[in-house]
Amino acid sequence: MFYVRVLVTGSTGYLGSALLLRLKDTEYKVKITSRNRPQDWQQFEWIYSDLVSGEGLEEAVKDVDVIIHAATSPMKNVKKVEIEGLRNLLSKIQHIQHFIYPSIVGIEEIPWKYYQLKLEAEELLSKSTVPYTIARATQFHGFVENLLLSKPLFNRYVIPGRWKVQSVDVHEFATHLIDLVNNGPKGRVEDYGGPEIMTIREMAEVKINAKKEKKTVFDVSLPGRLSKAFIDGKNTNINNQKGEVTFEQFLRNK
Ligand SMILES: NC(=O)c1ccc[n+]([C@@H]2O[C@H](COP(=O)([O-])OP(=O)(O)OC[C@H]3O[C@@H](n4cnc5c(N)ncnc54)[C@H](OP(=O)(O)O)[C@@H]3O)[C@@H](O)[C@H]2O)c1
């Protein structure tokens, strides 16, 4: 029997972990790679690799048909991982049938360095000879929660309350990416967004109600083009509400 061999990079990450949870019930032969070994996934072959040094990359991509590239580093070595790491990886995968790159909705209109590099990575991939799919998603529920609603200051969420987000459940997006494996390389596919567009203030209020917290909300108004892009909802796509799990359901299911 012939099994498609799928490599997941970034296997310890937020998206990587969600991918592994879904892939364990598929017939794909799964190989995983990251610098740290994910402890819960002993059933998958794990290879150490580092996108910055290049160590382990050849071993990781050997004998695989499809790569879901969930490795990233938004805060440290950003360009080295997103661009140079990708370039390095692409140079070693001429045998690959399909390279799937998760990206982010609205990046051309949001002046954040990480997003500009995601855009550059999309261009790099689209100019390469590797057959690819680029799948953009809106921010994940858990990412927004961790970033803005996990560390109250004196019992208050101090947040850019007017920023808009259409957050999506990471498991739904992981399922979408795995469905894309079967579809074959399609270039850039439709954006994948969450079910509702909310302000961060609304999300904070949902969290306070859902968790019966005794916190209040304090809006900060951040200056600059980056903040304006989020206030204008450039990171959302109302025409692509694909995910069904709301932020409130995500919080209640946690
Ligand atoms: N977070 C969101 O809201 C969101 C929304 C839409 C799309 N996306 C996209 O989804 C993808 C995954 O994001 P995420 O939030 O899951 O990221 P994450 O949780 O930060 O995970 C990043 C992964 O990359 C690995 N990594 C970091 N540096 C590395 C290096 N030098 N070499 C090899 N591996 C390295 C990390 O593992 P080790 O440290 O063990 O190496 C980790 O497994 C990204 O492309 C991101 O742009 C994210």
XYZ file of N, CA and C and ligand atoms in Angstrom, residues 9-19 33-38 46 48-55 57 69-77 80-82 85 101-105 107 114-115 118 135-144 167-168 170 173 177 192, ligand 1:
243
model
N 6.792 20.778 9.839
C 7.835 21.554 10.531
C 7.153 22.336 11.663
N 7.935 22.759 12.639
C 7.338 23.513 13.757
C 6.429 22.631 14.597
N 6.873 21.380 14.820
C 5.968 20.402 15.444
C 5.714 20.650 16.926
N 6.465 21.562 17.552
C 6.161 21.896 18.954
C 5.267 23.136 19.059
N 4.960 23.751 17.929
C 4.261 25.045 17.964
C 2.757 24.898 18.160
N 2.097 26.030 18.185
C 0.654 26.079 18.412
C -0.078 25.392 17.252
N 0.242 25.812 16.039
C -0.365 25.178 14.862
C 0.189 23.767 14.674
N 1.500 23.601 14.860
C 2.122 22.283 14.691
C 1.442 21.238 15.572
N 1.201 21.572 16.827
C 0.562 20.617 17.755
C -0.850 20.273 17.283
N -1.572 21.278 16.807
C -2.943 21.028 16.317
C -2.898 20.133 15.074
N -1.896 20.325 14.233
C -1.754 19.475 13.037
C -1.516 18.020 13.439
N 9.364 17.677 12.586
C 10.665 18.286 12.870
C 10.527 19.621 13.601
N 11.486 19.855 14.475
C 11.594 21.108 15.233
C 12.929 21.011 15.968
N 13.280 22.029 16.741
C 14.537 21.922 17.493
C 14.331 21.140 18.786
N 13.164 21.305 19.387
C 12.837 20.536 20.592
C 11.942 19.372 20.203
N 12.035 18.307 20.974
C 11.201 17.140 20.668
C 9.858 17.263 21.381
N 8.743 17.206 20.657
C 7.450 17.263 21.348
C 7.223 15.972 22.121
N 10.554 11.758 14.674
C 10.952 13.153 14.882
C 12.414 13.336 14.475
N 15.534 16.260 14.518
C 15.977 17.590 14.929
C 16.333 18.384 13.674
N 15.830 19.600 13.577
C 16.364 20.492 12.534
C 16.240 21.941 12.985
N 17.162 22.743 12.463
C 17.190 24.173 12.795
C 17.233 24.965 11.491
N 16.211 25.763 11.286
C 16.126 26.534 10.042
C 17.207 27.602 9.956
N 17.754 28.019 11.085
C 18.776 29.072 11.064
C 20.135 28.488 10.694
N 20.540 27.423 11.345
C 21.861 26.833 11.049
C 21.795 25.877 9.856
N 20.603 25.383 9.572
C 20.444 24.404 8.488
C 20.666 22.977 8.953
N 21.094 22.801 10.190
C 21.379 21.461 10.701
C 20.113 20.588 10.677
N 18.210 19.641 8.269
C 17.151 19.869 7.276
C 17.099 18.760 6.221
N 4.554 23.560 6.416
C 5.648 24.328 7.026
C 5.099 25.240 8.135
N 4.976 24.667 9.330
C 4.397 25.438 10.449
C 5.466 26.030 11.358
N 6.745 25.959 10.942
C 7.803 26.583 11.753
C 7.825 28.081 11.489
N 8.036 28.828 12.527
C 8.115 30.279 12.404
C 8.768 30.831 13.662
N 9.120 32.107 13.651
C 9.679 32.721 14.853
C 9.398 34.223 14.809
N 8.214 34.621 15.275
C 7.799 36.021 15.114
C 8.625 37.029 15.904
N 9.323 36.582 16.958
C 10.001 37.531 17.842
C 11.521 37.528 17.712
N 12.107 36.381 17.466
C 13.571 36.269 17.489
C 14.048 35.688 16.159
N 15.166 36.177 15.650
C 15.691 35.643 14.384
C 14.610 35.600 13.302
N 15.793 35.395 9.722
C 16.603 34.182 9.529
C 15.716 32.953 9.399
N 14.636 32.916 10.160
C 13.755 31.746 10.105
C 12.797 31.851 8.921
N 12.121 32.993 8.802
C 11.027 33.090 7.820
C 11.546 33.135 6.379
N 15.650 30.731 6.310
C 15.304 29.333 6.614
C 14.465 28.726 5.499
N 2.231 26.368 2.846
C 2.749 27.467 3.674
C 1.595 28.216 4.339
N 1.441 28.110 5.671
C 0.421 28.892 6.354
C 0.865 30.344 6.460
N -0.025 31.237 6.086
C 0.314 32.654 6.165
C -0.832 33.405 6.860
N -0.834 34.697 6.759
C -1.751 35.490 7.593
C -2.537 36.491 6.739
N -3.807 36.606 7.021
C -4.708 37.487 6.258
C -4.281 38.954 6.384
N -1.688 40.701 5.234
C -0.310 41.112 5.551
C 0.226 42.244 4.677
N 7.135 41.334 11.065
C 6.877 39.894 10.879
C 5.944 39.661 9.683
N 4.910 40.513 9.573
C 3.953 40.327 8.482
C 4.607 40.650 7.131
N 6.440 37.664 6.164
C 5.541 36.595 5.688
C 5.216 36.841 4.209
N -1.828 29.221 2.278
C -3.136 29.296 2.941
C -3.048 30.323 4.064
N -3.715 31.440 3.856
C -3.696 32.487 4.883
C -4.845 32.292 5.873
N -4.550 32.524 7.142
C -5.601 32.479 8.167
C -5.604 33.793 8.934
N -6.719 34.061 9.573
C -6.752 35.173 10.527
C -6.077 34.711 11.820
N -5.924 35.611 12.784
C -5.250 35.259 14.043
C -6.008 34.118 14.733
N -5.254 33.276 15.446
C -5.877 32.170 16.184
C -6.456 32.705 17.502
N -7.577 32.094 17.957
C -8.186 32.523 19.231
C -7.139 32.538 20.351
N -6.395 31.446 20.431
C -5.428 31.297 21.536
C -4.317 32.325 21.477
N -3.945 32.696 20.260
C -2.894 33.700 20.088
C -3.365 35.051 20.625
N -4.582 35.432 20.271
C -5.113 36.726 20.738
C -5.254 36.698 22.260
N -10.832 36.161 14.922
C -9.978 35.023 15.293
C -10.646 33.687 14.982
N -9.780 32.701 14.794
C -10.224 31.389 14.320
C -9.627 30.305 15.212
N -7.592 27.163 16.045
C -6.396 26.594 15.399
C -6.665 25.178 14.896
N -8.334 25.331 11.518
C -7.382 25.685 10.457
C -6.451 24.503 10.160
N -5.779 22.721 6.568
C -4.465 22.496 5.940
C -4.306 21.026 5.540
N -8.749 31.933 5.233
C -9.517 31.145 6.197
C -9.719 31.993 7.450
N -0.443 32.549 15.647
C -1.425 32.974 14.852
O -2.400 33.617 15.299
C -1.348 32.674 13.369
C -2.425 33.032 12.550
C -2.367 32.720 11.191
C -1.260 32.061 10.669
N -0.223 31.745 11.489
C 0.948 31.071 10.920
O 0.961 29.722 11.381
C 2.314 29.268 11.438
C 2.581 28.660 12.813
O 2.418 29.658 13.798
P 2.354 29.289 15.351
O 1.586 30.372 16.006
O 1.943 27.874 15.504
O 3.894 29.431 15.758
P 4.592 28.992 17.127
O 3.613 28.475 18.113
O 5.482 30.121 17.518
O 5.508 27.746 16.697
C 6.671 27.945 15.964
C 7.356 26.605 15.698
O 8.542 26.871 14.931
C 9.629 26.176 15.482
N 10.864 26.945 15.285
C 11.158 28.187 15.770
N 12.401 28.532 15.406
C 12.893 27.499 14.663
C 14.133 27.260 14.014
N 15.141 28.133 14.059
N 14.290 26.102 13.341
C 13.306 25.179 13.302
N 12.107 25.339 13.899
C 11.909 26.492 14.582
C 9.309 26.035 16.984
O 9.871 24.847 17.504
P 11.266 24.737 18.274
O 11.402 25.990 19.108
O 11.148 23.476 19.056
O 12.271 24.636 17.181
C 7.797 25.851 16.949
O 7.485 24.485 16.796
C 3.177 30.475 11.092
O 3.521 30.436 9.734
C 2.280 31.659 11.364
O 2.622 32.796 10.621
C -0.245 32.014 12.828
